[in-house]
Tab-separated table of C-alpha atoms in Angstrom:
chain	number	residue	atom	x	y	z
Q	438	UNK	CA	-0.229	0.169	0.149
Q	439	UNK	CA	3.120	2.076	0.858
Q	440	UNK	CA	4.200	1.661	-2.334
Q	441	UNK	CA	0.739	2.522	-4.177
Q	442	UNK	CA	1.001	5.545	-2.681
Q	443	UNK	CA	4.034	6.947	-3.623
Q	444	UNK	CA	3.615	5.677	-7.121
Q	445	UNK	CA	0.203	7.640	-7.134
Q	446	UNK	CA	2.023	10.745	-5.536
Q	447	UNK	CA	4.780	9.702	-8.652
Q	448	UNK	CA	1.735	10.186	-11.005
Q	449	UNK	CA	0.396	13.438	-9.354
Q	450	UNK	CA	3.709	15.531	-9.685
Q	451	UNK	CA	3.255	14.142	-13.529
Q	452	UNK	CA	-0.520	15.089	-13.790
Q	453	UNK	CA	0.187	18.954	-12.181
Q	454	UNK	CA	2.849	19.671	-14.192
Q	455	UNK	CA	0.960	19.068	-17.193
Q	456	UNK	CA	4.419	17.128	-18.076
Q	457	UNK	CA	4.222	15.636	-21.812
Q	458	UNK	CA	6.451	14.026	-24.230
Q	459	UNK	CA	4.277	15.805	-27.463
Q	460	UNK	CA	6.650	18.734	-28.326
Q	461	UNK	CA	3.118	20.561	-30.250
Q	462	UNK	CA	2.066	20.945	-26.322
Q	463	UNK	CA	5.060	22.370	-24.937
Q	464	UNK	CA	3.291	25.760	-24.354
Q	465	UNK	CA	0.637	24.496	-22.275
Q	466	UNK	CA	3.151	22.934	-19.982
Q	467	UNK	CA	5.676	23.887	-17.270
Q	468	UNK	CA	8.471	21.675	-17.698
Q	469	UNK	CA	9.809	19.923	-21.510
Q	470	UNK	CA	12.307	18.951	-22.692
Q	471	UNK	CA	13.414	19.832	-26.346
Q	472	UNK	CA	13.531	17.352	-29.254
Q	473	UNK	CA	17.785	16.363	-29.031
Q	474	UNK	CA	17.762	16.020	-25.284
Q	475	UNK	CA	14.445	13.522	-25.619
Q	476	UNK	CA	16.439	11.371	-28.244
Q	477	UNK	CA	19.403	11.628	-25.872
Q	478	UNK	CA	17.717	10.076	-22.885
Q	479	UNK	CA	15.327	7.800	-25.263
Q	480	UNK	CA	18.889	6.272	-26.518
Q	481	UNK	CA	20.063	5.785	-22.901
Q	482	UNK	CA	17.299	3.802	-22.078
Q	483	UNK	CA	17.131	1.933	-24.952
Q	484	UNK	CA	21.209	0.657	-24.344
Q	485	UNK	CA	19.697	-0.066	-20.956
Q	486	UNK	CA	16.741	-2.319	-21.897
Q	487	UNK	CA	19.051	-4.163	-24.512
Q	488	UNK	CA	21.665	-4.697	-22.154
Q	489	UNK	CA	18.618	-6.405	-19.576
Q	490	UNK	CA	16.996	-8.019	-23.124
Q	491	UNK	CA	13.607	-6.257	-22.251
Q	492	UNK	CA	11.063	-5.525	-24.747
Q	493	UNK	CA	9.089	-2.204	-24.856
Q	494	UNK	CA	6.746	0.047	-26.370
Q	495	UNK	CA	7.750	2.491	-28.026
Q	496	UNK	CA	5.185	4.575	-28.269
Q	497	UNK	CA	4.370	4.718	-24.448
Q	498	UNK	CA	7.269	7.265	-23.150
Q	499	UNK	CA	6.729	9.949	-21.182
Q	500	UNK	CA	8.656	11.818	-18.616
Q	501	UNK	CA	8.334	14.431	-15.693
Q	502	UNK	CA	10.132	16.241	-13.399
Q	503	UNK	CA	10.162	15.098	-10.027
Q	504	UNK	CA	12.669	15.164	-6.842
Q	505	UNK	CA	14.817	11.629	-5.709
Q	506	UNK	CA	12.867	10.638	-2.674
Q	507	UNK	CA	14.632	9.881	0.837
Q	508	UNK	CA	15.359	5.912	1.470
Q	509	UNK	CA	11.956	5.026	3.768
Q	510	UNK	CA	10.286	2.160	3.863
Q	511	UNK	CA	7.790	3.298	1.361
Q	512	UNK	CA	11.097	3.539	-1.214
Q	513	UNK	CA	13.380	0.655	-0.154
Q	514	UNK	CA	12.318	-1.389	-2.996
Q	515	UNK	CA	13.033	1.127	-5.638
Q	516	UNK	CA	16.564	1.696	-4.489
Q	517	UNK	CA	17.107	-1.823	-4.549
Q	518	UNK	CA	16.086	-2.759	-7.332
Q	519	UNK	CA	18.114	0.486	-9.043
Q	520	UNK	CA	21.068	-0.575	-7.181
Q	521	UNK	CA	20.915	-4.309	-8.881
Q	522	UNK	CA	20.493	-2.253	-12.080
Q	523	UNK	CA	23.866	-1.330	-10.988
Q	524	UNK	CA	22.712	2.251	-9.553
Q	525	UNK	CA	23.254	4.221	-6.478
Q	526	UNK	CA	19.787	6.012	-6.432
Q	527	UNK	CA	20.145	6.502	-2.388
Q	528	UNK	CA	23.166	9.492	-3.180
Q	529	UNK	CA	20.409	11.544	-5.127
Q	530	UNK	CA	17.802	11.486	-2.328
Q	531	UNK	CA	16.668	15.450	-2.790
Q	532	UNK	CA	17.874	15.723	-5.939
Q	533	UNK	CA	15.750	17.178	-9.062
Q	534	UNK	CA	15.981	14.493	-11.649
Q	535	UNK	CA	13.661	13.836	-14.503
Q	536	UNK	CA	11.867	10.317	-15.219
Q	537	UNK	CA	11.363	8.750	-17.771
Q	538	UNK	CA	8.933	5.827	-17.859
Q	539	UNK	CA	8.418	3.755	-20.692
Q	540	UNK	CA	6.115	-0.005	-20.957
Q	541	UNK	CA	8.389	-2.979	-20.831
Q	542	UNK	CA	6.483	-6.234	-23.285
Q	543	UNK	CA	7.004	-9.597	-22.495
Q	544	UNK	CA	8.668	-12.008	-25.642
Q	545	UNK	CA	5.036	-12.394	-26.209
Q	546	UNK	CA	3.862	-8.737	-26.189
Q	547	UNK	CA	2.288	-9.002	-23.577
Q	548	UNK	CA	2.470	-5.911	-20.748
Q	549	UNK	CA	4.835	-6.253	-18.359
Q	550	UNK	CA	4.668	-3.623	-16.834
Q	551	UNK	CA	6.525	0.228	-16.744
Q	552	UNK	CA	9.996	1.152	-16.501
Q	553	UNK	CA	10.637	4.291	-14.283
Q	554	UNK	CA	14.456	5.493	-14.893
Q	555	UNK	CA	16.019	8.832	-13.542
Q	556	UNK	CA	18.141	11.021	-14.443
Q	557	UNK	CA	20.899	13.748	-12.806
Q	558	UNK	CA	22.476	16.148	-15.087
Q	559	UNK	CA	21.569	13.965	-18.233
Q	560	UNK	CA	23.214	11.056	-16.619
Q	561	UNK	CA	20.724	7.309	-15.215
Q	562	UNK	CA	20.846	7.390	-11.455
Q	563	UNK	CA	17.951	5.229	-11.086
Q	564	UNK	CA	16.251	2.512	-12.870
Q	565	UNK	CA	13.898	-0.120	-11.756
Q	566	UNK	CA	10.387	-1.516	-12.699
Q	567	UNK	CA	6.929	-2.141	-11.280
Q	568	UNK	CA	4.830	-5.034	-12.710
Q	569	UNK	CA	1.766	-5.216	-13.959
Q	570	UNK	CA	1.084	-8.588	-11.853
Q	571	UNK	CA	2.564	-6.826	-8.865
Q	572	UNK	CA	1.670	-2.533	-8.396
Q	573	UNK	CA	2.936	-2.714	-5.073
Q	574	UNK	CA	6.985	-3.210	-5.577
Q	575	UNK	CA	9.742	-2.492	-7.722
Q	576	UNK	CA	11.684	-5.216	-9.684
Q	577	UNK	CA	15.245	-5.135	-10.879
Q	578	UNK	CA	15.334	-5.550	-14.963
Q	579	UNK	CA	17.193	-9.505	-14.283
Q	580	UNK	CA	13.463	-10.268	-12.428
Q	581	UNK	CA	11.269	-10.997	-15.443
Q	582	UNK	CA	8.244	-12.958	-14.425
Q	583	UNK	CA	7.036	-12.042	-11.350
Q	584	UNK	CA	4.243	-13.237	-8.658
Q	585	UNK	CA	1.240	-12.292	-8.240
Q	586	UNK	CA	0.258	-9.593	-5.523
Q	587	UNK	CA	0.256	-11.447	-2.664
Q	588	UNK	CA	1.928	-14.636	-3.250
Q	589	UNK	CA	4.321	-16.281	0.003
Q	590	UNK	CA	5.744	-20.197	-0.126
Q	591	UNK	CA	6.524	-21.335	2.755
Q	592	UNK	CA	10.352	-22.287	1.662
Q	593	UNK	CA	12.189	-20.068	-1.159
Q	594	UNK	CA	15.571	-21.624	-2.793
Q	595	UNK	CA	19.101	-20.916	-0.702
Q	596	UNK	CA	22.645	-21.390	-2.012
Q	597	UNK	CA	22.746	-24.776	0.337
Q	598	UNK	CA	24.702	-27.175	-1.816
Q	599	UNK	CA	23.714	-30.064	-3.812
Q	600	UNK	CA	22.886	-33.011	-1.760
Q	601	UNK	CA	25.582	-36.006	-2.728
Q	602	UNK	CA	24.623	-38.395	-4.797
Q	603	UNK	CA	25.820	-41.768	-6.411
Q	604	UNK	CA	24.730	-43.241	-9.492
Q	605	UNK	CA	23.868	-46.699	-9.394
Q	606	UNK	CA	23.702	-49.261	-12.288
Q	607	UNK	CA	20.125	-50.459	-13.528
Q	608	UNK	CA	18.584	-51.492	-16.316
Q	609	UNK	CA	15.056	-50.361	-17.507
Q	610	UNK	CA	15.296	-47.138	-16.788
Q	611	UNK	CA	11.988	-44.854	-17.693
Q	612	UNK	CA	12.328	-42.472	-20.233
Q	613	UNK	CA	10.408	-40.282	-17.444
Q	614	UNK	CA	7.087	-40.429	-15.719
Q	615	UNK	CA	3.998	-38.998	-15.355
Q	616	UNK	CA	2.548	-40.250	-12.176
Q	617	UNK	CA	3.705	-42.073	-9.393
Q	618	UNK	CA	3.296	-44.080	-5.754
Q	619	UNK	CA	4.376	-46.521	-3.035
Q	620	UNK	CA	3.126	-49.636	-3.551
Q	621	UNK	CA	1.956	-51.931	0.265
Q	622	UNK	CA	5.587	-52.358	0.963
Q	623	UNK	CA	6.948	-49.337	0.469
Q	624	UNK	CA	8.293	-48.974	-3.007
Q	625	UNK	CA	7.979	-46.465	-5.562
Q	626	UNK	CA	6.033	-47.972	-8.660
Q	627	UNK	CA	5.862	-45.815	-11.681
Q	628	UNK	CA	4.240	-44.839	-14.908
Q	629	UNK	CA	5.029	-43.981	-18.238
Q	630	UNK	CA	3.408	-43.933	-21.659
Q	631	UNK	CA	5.160	-43.655	-25.103
Q	632	UNK	CA	3.405	-44.017	-28.575
Q	633	UNK	CA	-0.111	-45.186	-26.659
Q	634	UNK	CA	1.491	-48.076	-24.425
Q	635	UNK	CA	1.745	-47.802	-20.851
Q	636	UNK	CA	4.098	-49.107	-19.053
Q	637	UNK	CA	4.425	-49.436	-14.574
Q	638	UNK	CA	7.881	-49.451	-13.739
Q	639	UNK	CA	8.972	-50.195	-9.954
Q	640	UNK	CA	12.101	-49.171	-8.242
Q	641	UNK	CA	13.131	-52.081	-5.692
Q	642	UNK	CA	16.399	-52.557	-4.681
Q	643	UNK	CA	18.227	-50.208	-6.277
Q	644	UNK	CA	17.377	-50.867	-9.276
Q	645	UNK	CA	14.220	-50.588	-12.310
Q	646	UNK	CA	12.382	-53.391	-13.539
Q	647	UNK	CA	9.158	-53.481	-15.640
Q	648	UNK	CA	5.924	-54.367	-13.513
Q	649	UNK	CA	3.569	-54.169	-16.744
Q	650	UNK	CA	3.585	-52.865	-20.791
Q	651	UNK	CA	-0.292	-52.964	-21.518
Q	652	UNK	CA	-0.220	-51.813	-25.585
Q	653	UNK	CA	-3.105	-50.706	-27.159
Q	654	UNK	CA	-4.837	-54.103	-27.330
Q	655	UNK	CA	-4.758	-54.461	-23.935
Q	656	UNK	CA	-6.651	-51.346	-23.501
Q	657	UNK	CA	-9.736	-51.958	-26.063
Q	658	UNK	CA	-7.713	-51.140	-28.882
Q	659	UNK	CA	-7.559	-47.436	-27.829
Q	660	UNK	CA	-4.360	-45.619	-27.377
Q	661	UNK	CA	-2.875	-43.577	-23.401
Q	662	UNK	CA	-2.991	-40.608	-23.509
Q	663	UNK	CA	-2.621	-39.997	-19.670
Q	664	UNK	CA	-2.785	-41.291	-16.647
Q	665	UNK	CA	-1.799	-41.361	-12.857
Q	666	UNK	CA	-1.675	-43.403	-10.025
Q	667	UNK	CA	-4.797	-43.083	-7.174
Q	668	UNK	CA	-6.202	-45.055	-4.082
Q	669	UNK	CA	-3.193	-46.623	-3.929
Q	670	UNK	CA	-1.954	-48.525	-6.783
Q	671	UNK	CA	-4.397	-48.480	-8.389
Q	672	UNK	CA	-4.659	-46.521	-11.988
Q	673	UNK	CA	-7.070	-44.240	-13.911
Q	674	UNK	CA	-5.930	-43.901	-17.587
Q	675	UNK	CA	-7.353	-41.625	-20.143
Q	676	UNK	CA	-8.063	-43.017	-23.885
Q	677	UNK	CA	-8.540	-41.875	-27.085
Q	678	UNK	CA	-8.799	-42.940	-30.403
Q	679	UNK	CA	-6.549	-41.915	-33.735
Q	680	UNK	CA	-7.848	-38.972	-35.266
Q	681	UNK	CA	-9.498	-39.324	-38.970
Q	682	UNK	CA	-8.463	-37.138	-41.904
Q	683	UNK	CA	-9.516	-33.460	-40.911
Q	684	UNK	CA	-10.324	-33.980	-37.579
Q	685	UNK	CA	-9.232	-31.914	-35.551
Q	686	UNK	CA	-7.153	-33.053	-32.185
Q	687	UNK	CA	-5.055	-30.879	-29.755
Q	688	UNK	CA	-3.389	-33.711	-28.203
Q	689	UNK	CA	-0.809	-35.181	-31.133
Q	690	UNK	CA	-3.246	-37.434	-32.813
Q	691	UNK	CA	-5.559	-38.873	-30.398
Q	692	UNK	CA	-9.199	-37.245	-29.918
Q	693	UNK	CA	-9.827	-38.421	-25.880
Q	694	UNK	CA	-12.958	-40.779	-25.565
Q	695	UNK	CA	-12.941	-42.086	-21.840
Q	696	UNK	CA	-11.307	-43.005	-18.794
Q	697	UNK	CA	-10.903	-46.206	-18.071
Q	698	UNK	CA	-9.497	-47.873	-14.839
Q	699	UNK	CA	-7.057	-50.601	-13.548
Q	700	UNK	CA	-6.552	-52.336	-10.236
Q	701	UNK	CA	-3.810	-52.733	-8.348
Q	702	UNK	CA	-2.721	-56.074	-10.469
Q	703	UNK	CA	-3.163	-53.987	-13.627
Q	704	UNK	CA	-6.281	-55.375	-15.161
Q	705	UNK	CA	-9.270	-53.396	-16.461
Q	706	UNK	CA	-12.151	-53.200	-13.347
Q	707	UNK	CA	-14.487	-52.808	-15.936
Q	708	UNK	CA	-15.375	-49.344	-14.666
Q	709	UNK	CA	-15.233	-46.133	-17.307
Q	710	UNK	CA	-16.303	-42.215	-17.148
Q	711	UNK	CA	-17.771	-41.162	-20.152
Q	712	UNK	CA	-16.042	-38.130	-21.869
Q	713	UNK	CA	-18.554	-34.867	-22.851
Q	714	UNK	CA	-16.189	-34.183	-26.133
Q	715	UNK	CA	-12.838	-34.751	-27.360
Q	716	UNK	CA	-10.904	-31.926	-26.075
Q	717	UNK	CA	-9.687	-33.747	-22.855
Q	718	UNK	CA	-6.047	-34.560	-22.526
Q	719	UNK	CA	-4.511	-34.654	-18.949
Q	720	UNK	CA	-5.678	-36.435	-15.838
Q	721	UNK	CA	-4.022	-36.252	-12.624
Q	722	UNK	CA	-4.876	-37.514	-9.054
Q	723	UNK	CA	-4.965	-34.955	-5.554
Q	724	UNK	CA	-5.847	-37.711	-2.722
Q	725	UNK	CA	-8.778	-38.929	-3.883
Q	726	UNK	CA	-10.109	-36.962	-6.107
Q	727	UNK	CA	-9.265	-36.947	-10.147
Q	728	UNK	CA	-8.497	-33.523	-11.944
Q	729	UNK	CA	-9.013	-33.711	-15.487
Q	730	UNK	CA	-8.226	-31.237	-18.369
Q	731	UNK	CA	-10.527	-30.392	-20.418
Q	732	UNK	CA	-9.816	-28.007	-23.253
Q	733	UNK	CA	-9.278	-24.785	-21.049
Q	734	UNK	CA	-10.591	-25.991	-18.504
Q	735	UNK	CA	-9.446	-28.081	-14.426
Q	736	UNK	CA	-12.548	-30.561	-13.942
Q	737	UNK	CA	-12.229	-31.822	-10.483
Q	738	UNK	CA	-14.199	-35.206	-9.658
Q	739	UNK	CA	-15.033	-37.647	-6.967
Q	740	UNK	CA	-16.193	-40.953	-6.215
Q	741	UNK	CA	-19.818	-40.972	-5.110
Q	742	UNK	CA	-21.515	-44.284	-5.196
Q	743	UNK	CA	-19.390	-45.781	-7.639
Q	744	UNK	CA	-19.493	-42.888	-9.922
Q	745	UNK	CA	-17.165	-40.173	-10.676
Q	746	UNK	CA	-19.045	-36.759	-10.466
Q	747	UNK	CA	-17.214	-33.159	-11.405
Q	748	UNK	CA	-17.368	-31.503	-8.040
Q	749	UNK	CA	-16.041	-28.211	-9.867
Q	750	UNK	CA	-14.499	-26.909	-12.551
Q	751	UNK	CA	-11.794	-23.836	-12.910
Q	752	UNK	CA	-11.330	-22.034	-16.339
Q	753	UNK	CA	-7.482	-21.454	-16.894
Q	754	UNK	CA	-7.281	-20.219	-20.313
Q	755	UNK	CA	-4.799	-23.132	-21.177
Q	756	UNK	CA	-5.056	-26.256	-23.398
Q	757	UNK	CA	-2.706	-28.281	-20.686
Q	758	UNK	CA	-0.381	-31.120	-22.252
Q	759	UNK	CA	1.519	-31.473	-18.820
Q	760	UNK	CA	0.145	-31.067	-15.321
Q	761	UNK	CA	1.616	-31.696	-12.021
Q	762	UNK	CA	-0.152	-31.736	-9.021
Q	763	UNK	CA	2.803	-31.442	-5.754
Q	764	UNK	CA	3.611	-29.270	-2.400
Q	765	UNK	CA	6.577	-27.239	-3.871
Q	766	UNK	CA	7.107	-25.448	-0.438
Q	767	UNK	CA	6.363	-27.885	2.287
Q	768	UNK	CA	3.459	-26.416	3.579
Q	769	UNK	CA	1.278	-29.116	2.843
Q	770	UNK	CA	-0.515	-27.162	0.139
Q	771	UNK	CA	-0.375	-28.287	-3.329
Q	772	UNK	CA	0.167	-26.197	-6.239
Q	773	UNK	CA	-0.727	-27.028	-10.021
Q	774	UNK	CA	2.161	-26.546	-12.382
Q	775	UNK	CA	0.867	-26.774	-16.160
Q	776	UNK	CA	2.317	-26.135	-19.775
Q	777	UNK	CA	0.492	-26.028	-23.109
Q	778	UNK	CA	4.036	-26.577	-24.665
Q	779	UNK	CA	3.775	-22.593	-24.932
Q	780	UNK	CA	4.020	-21.090	-21.231
Q	781	UNK	CA	4.559	-23.204	-18.000
Q	782	UNK	CA	1.606	-21.486	-15.240
Q	783	UNK	CA	1.577	-21.906	-11.583
Q	784	UNK	CA	-1.640	-22.156	-10.249
Q	785	UNK	CA	-2.738	-21.721	-6.708
Q	786	UNK	CA	-6.379	-22.342	-4.662
Q	787	UNK	CA	-7.448	-19.452	-2.961
Q	788	UNK	CA	-10.981	-20.048	-1.322
Q	789	UNK	CA	-13.212	-21.298	-4.306
Q	790	UNK	CA	-11.194	-19.170	-6.563
Q	791	UNK	CA	-7.554	-20.996	-8.495
Q	792	UNK	CA	-5.488	-18.429	-9.259
Q	793	UNK	CA	-2.497	-18.430	-11.964
Q	794	UNK	CA	0.196	-16.694	-9.762
Q	795	UNK	CA	2.722	-17.003	-12.502
Q	796	UNK	CA	3.829	-18.073	-16.046
Q	797	UNK	CA	6.415	-17.841	-17.921
Q	798	UNK	CA	5.186	-14.933	-20.777
Q	799	UNK	CA	6.617	-16.870	-23.986
Q	800	UNK	CA	3.467	-18.133	-26.068
Q	801	UNK	CA	5.609	-19.725	-28.763
Q	802	UNK	CA	6.441	-23.459	-28.690
Q	803	UNK	CA	9.092	-23.812	-26.115
Q	804	UNK	CA	8.486	-26.875	-23.397
Q	805	UNK	CA	7.394	-30.977	-23.871
Q	806	UNK	CA	7.210	-33.660	-21.963
Q	807	UNK	CA	5.586	-34.136	-17.930
Q	808	UNK	CA	7.170	-31.533	-15.271
Q	809	UNK	CA	8.988	-32.649	-12.343
Q	810	UNK	CA	9.939	-31.254	-9.214
Q	811	UNK	CA	11.974	-32.473	-6.277
Q	812	UNK	CA	14.751	-30.600	-3.717
Q	813	UNK	CA	17.948	-31.688	-4.711
Q	814	UNK	CA	19.706	-29.568	-1.881
Q	815	UNK	CA	17.402	-30.339	0.681
Q	816	UNK	CA	16.305	-27.099	1.432
Q	817	UNK	CA	12.793	-27.462	2.056
Q	818	UNK	CA	12.183	-25.739	-1.484
Q	819	UNK	CA	11.753	-28.099	-4.660
Q	820	UNK	CA	13.023	-27.197	-7.884
Q	821	UNK	CA	11.013	-27.560	-10.928
Q	822	UNK	CA	12.390	-29.519	-13.973
Q	823	UNK	CA	10.603	-29.347	-17.488
Q	824	UNK	CA	12.149	-29.601	-21.125
Q	825	UNK	CA	12.474	-27.214	-24.003
Q	826	UNK	CA	11.868	-27.929	-27.899
Q	827	UNK	CA	15.940	-28.969	-27.844
Q	828	UNK	CA	15.126	-31.560	-25.320
Q	829	UNK	CA	17.227	-29.875	-22.747
Q	830	UNK	CA	15.814	-29.530	-19.013
Q	831	UNK	CA	15.086	-26.429	-17.859
Q	832	UNK	CA	15.571	-25.474	-13.957
Q	833	UNK	CA	13.264	-23.329	-12.321
Q	834	UNK	CA	13.564	-22.517	-8.562
Q	835	UNK	CA	11.054	-20.482	-6.076
Q	836	UNK	CA	12.912	-17.529	-5.412
Q	837	UNK	CA	10.862	-14.393	-3.139
Q	838	UNK	CA	9.791	-12.430	-6.739
Q	839	UNK	CA	8.798	-15.366	-8.935
Q	840	UNK	CA	10.553	-18.662	-10.159
Q	841	UNK	CA	13.902	-17.946	-11.590
Q	842	UNK	CA	15.226	-20.429	-14.030
Q	843	UNK	CA	19.236	-21.760	-13.242
Q	844	UNK	CA	20.875	-23.769	-15.844
Q	845	UNK	CA	24.227	-23.248	-15.528
Q	846	UNK	CA	25.028	-26.565	-14.525
Q	847	UNK	CA	22.838	-28.183	-17.027
Q	848	UNK	CA	24.352	-29.020	-20.785
Q	849	UNK	CA	22.634	-29.454	-24.064
Q	850	UNK	CA	20.394	-32.590	-24.409
Q	851	UNK	CA	20.805	-32.868	-20.399
Q	852	UNK	CA	16.766	-33.511	-19.308
Q	853	UNK	CA	16.450	-34.551	-15.001
Q	854	UNK	CA	13.225	-36.775	-14.254
Q	855	UNK	CA	13.156	-36.027	-10.104
Q	856	UNK	CA	12.045	-38.121	-7.391
Q	857	UNK	CA	12.449	-39.796	-4.371
Q	858	UNK	CA	12.763	-43.405	-5.789
Q	859	UNK	CA	13.775	-45.445	-3.002
Q	860	UNK	CA	11.181	-43.522	-0.662
Q	861	UNK	CA	14.086	-41.801	1.974
Q	862	UNK	CA	12.488	-38.586	2.122
Q	863	UNK	CA	15.236	-37.416	-0.319
Q	864	UNK	CA	14.849	-36.217	-3.776
Q	865	UNK	CA	16.621	-38.713	-6.469
Q	866	UNK	CA	16.583	-38.068	-10.387
Q	867	UNK	CA	17.431	-39.874	-13.849
Q	868	UNK	CA	19.597	-38.139	-15.855
Q	869	UNK	CA	18.900	-38.658	-19.441
Q	870	UNK	CA	21.357	-37.559	-22.146
Q	871	UNK	CA	21.204	-36.999	-26.159
Q	872	UNK	CA	18.672	-36.257	-28.538
Q	873	UNK	CA	18.001	-40.321	-28.850
Q	874	UNK	CA	18.276	-40.580	-24.987
Q	875	UNK	CA	21.677	-42.295	-25.869
Q	876	UNK	CA	21.988	-42.378	-22.105
Q	877	UNK	CA	20.450	-42.529	-19.254
Q	878	UNK	CA	21.846	-43.038	-15.260
Q	879	UNK	CA	20.074	-43.309	-12.062
Q	880	UNK	CA	21.044	-41.053	-8.963
Q	881	UNK	CA	20.299	-41.868	-5.414
Q	882	UNK	CA	20.381	-39.243	-3.132
Q	883	UNK	CA	23.192	-40.516	-0.143
Q	884	UNK	CA	22.084	-39.867	3.766
Q	885	UNK	CA	23.256	-36.904	5.353
C-alpha cells in the first residue's frame, strides 16, 4: 500500500506539472525537454533495456520532473532494485531529476509493467520497473516474470549445496514418468506412456524393473493419452483413438474418448467414465480426487456411490499437455503446474477460486514432456524441471519475486526426471543425455 501511495504521488506530480512528451503541447506546460534531449534520453534507455534483453513499447515514452525521494520503508524497493541494476539512486536523494517511463513488454508482447528511469545531469542514476502483476513493489530488470500480488511461500530456494549423489547401475530405466505411488511394500512405482502404450515401472533394491506393459490391444483397441495412480496402486487412464483425416485434434493425433480404471494387478475393472467431448488431455490425482484437463478447464471429480462426478471446474484458459500437482514448498498445500507447450503456468487455490500466480509469458512452442519437482539440495523448496523444445531441461527455482531459471550446470540435451525413488525422504533423479536418449543414469541421494 505504501508503494502504491508513492507511485500515486509520482503520478500526481506528473499530472499537475502537465508534463508530456508531445512537443506540440510545449506552450501549455511548465516543464519540457527539447527534441534533442528527448532523443538522447531515449537512446540511453534503449541501451539499458537492450542490455537486459527487454522489449518495450516505443509509443509509451513519457517524462516528468520530480525529486529523488529519500530512503524509507515506502521507497526501499526502488532503491534496492536500482542497486541491482547497477545504480546508486540513494546518493541522489533530494536532487531534482527527470523521470522517464516506458512500458515493458514480454516476449509474447503482453505488457510486463512500467519502467522508471531517473536522470540527473543527463545521466541515468536510478532505474527499476513496476510489474503489472504486482504494482505494490519494484523490481530490477533481471527479474522478468514475477509472482502475482500477495504470493508467499513457506520456503524459498537457498544457496545450500546439492545433496551428495551416487550413480547406480540399472536396466529398464524409464524415459520419464507422469505419475508415481508407493506400493504396500513401500516401493515406488511409476507410469510412463510412449506411443499410446502404458508401462508401469517399479524401483526396488536400487534398480528399475517393468511391472506391466499395456499396449493398445490391452486397452480395448484404444491408446493411452494420460494416466495417474490414485487410491494407492489403482490407475486411471485417459484413452483416445486415432484422429480421422481432417478431424481437429489438440493432443497429437489422438481424440479423447473415456477414462478407464485398472486395479492393483493392472487389469481393467470394467468401470468407465465417458467424456463429454474430445478435448480432454490430462488426468492427475490429488488425494482422493481426479483432476482432468478439459480444453481450457480443470475439472475436479470425486467418486460417489461408485460413480465419478464433477464437483467443481476452474477455467484456466490453458490447453494443458502436461500437469503436475505437488506441494512445492512443504506447507501441506499443493500447487498446480501446467504447460501447453508454449508457456509454463503456476496455479494456487484461494478459497473457491484457482489463481494463476506466475507464468513464463513466451507463447511460442517452448516446452515438451512431463513436469517434475524435487528438492535436490534439501532446503525444503523443490526445484521444477521441464524440458524445452531442444530436449534440454530447464530448472526453475522459487525466489521471493518469482520462479527463476537456473541452468548454469545443465548442458545441451541433459534432461532430469526427479523423484524419491527409494522412498527415503531425499530427492533422487534420472539424468538422460542425447537427442535420442542415448544415455540414461540413475542417481540416488546419499543420506546425510
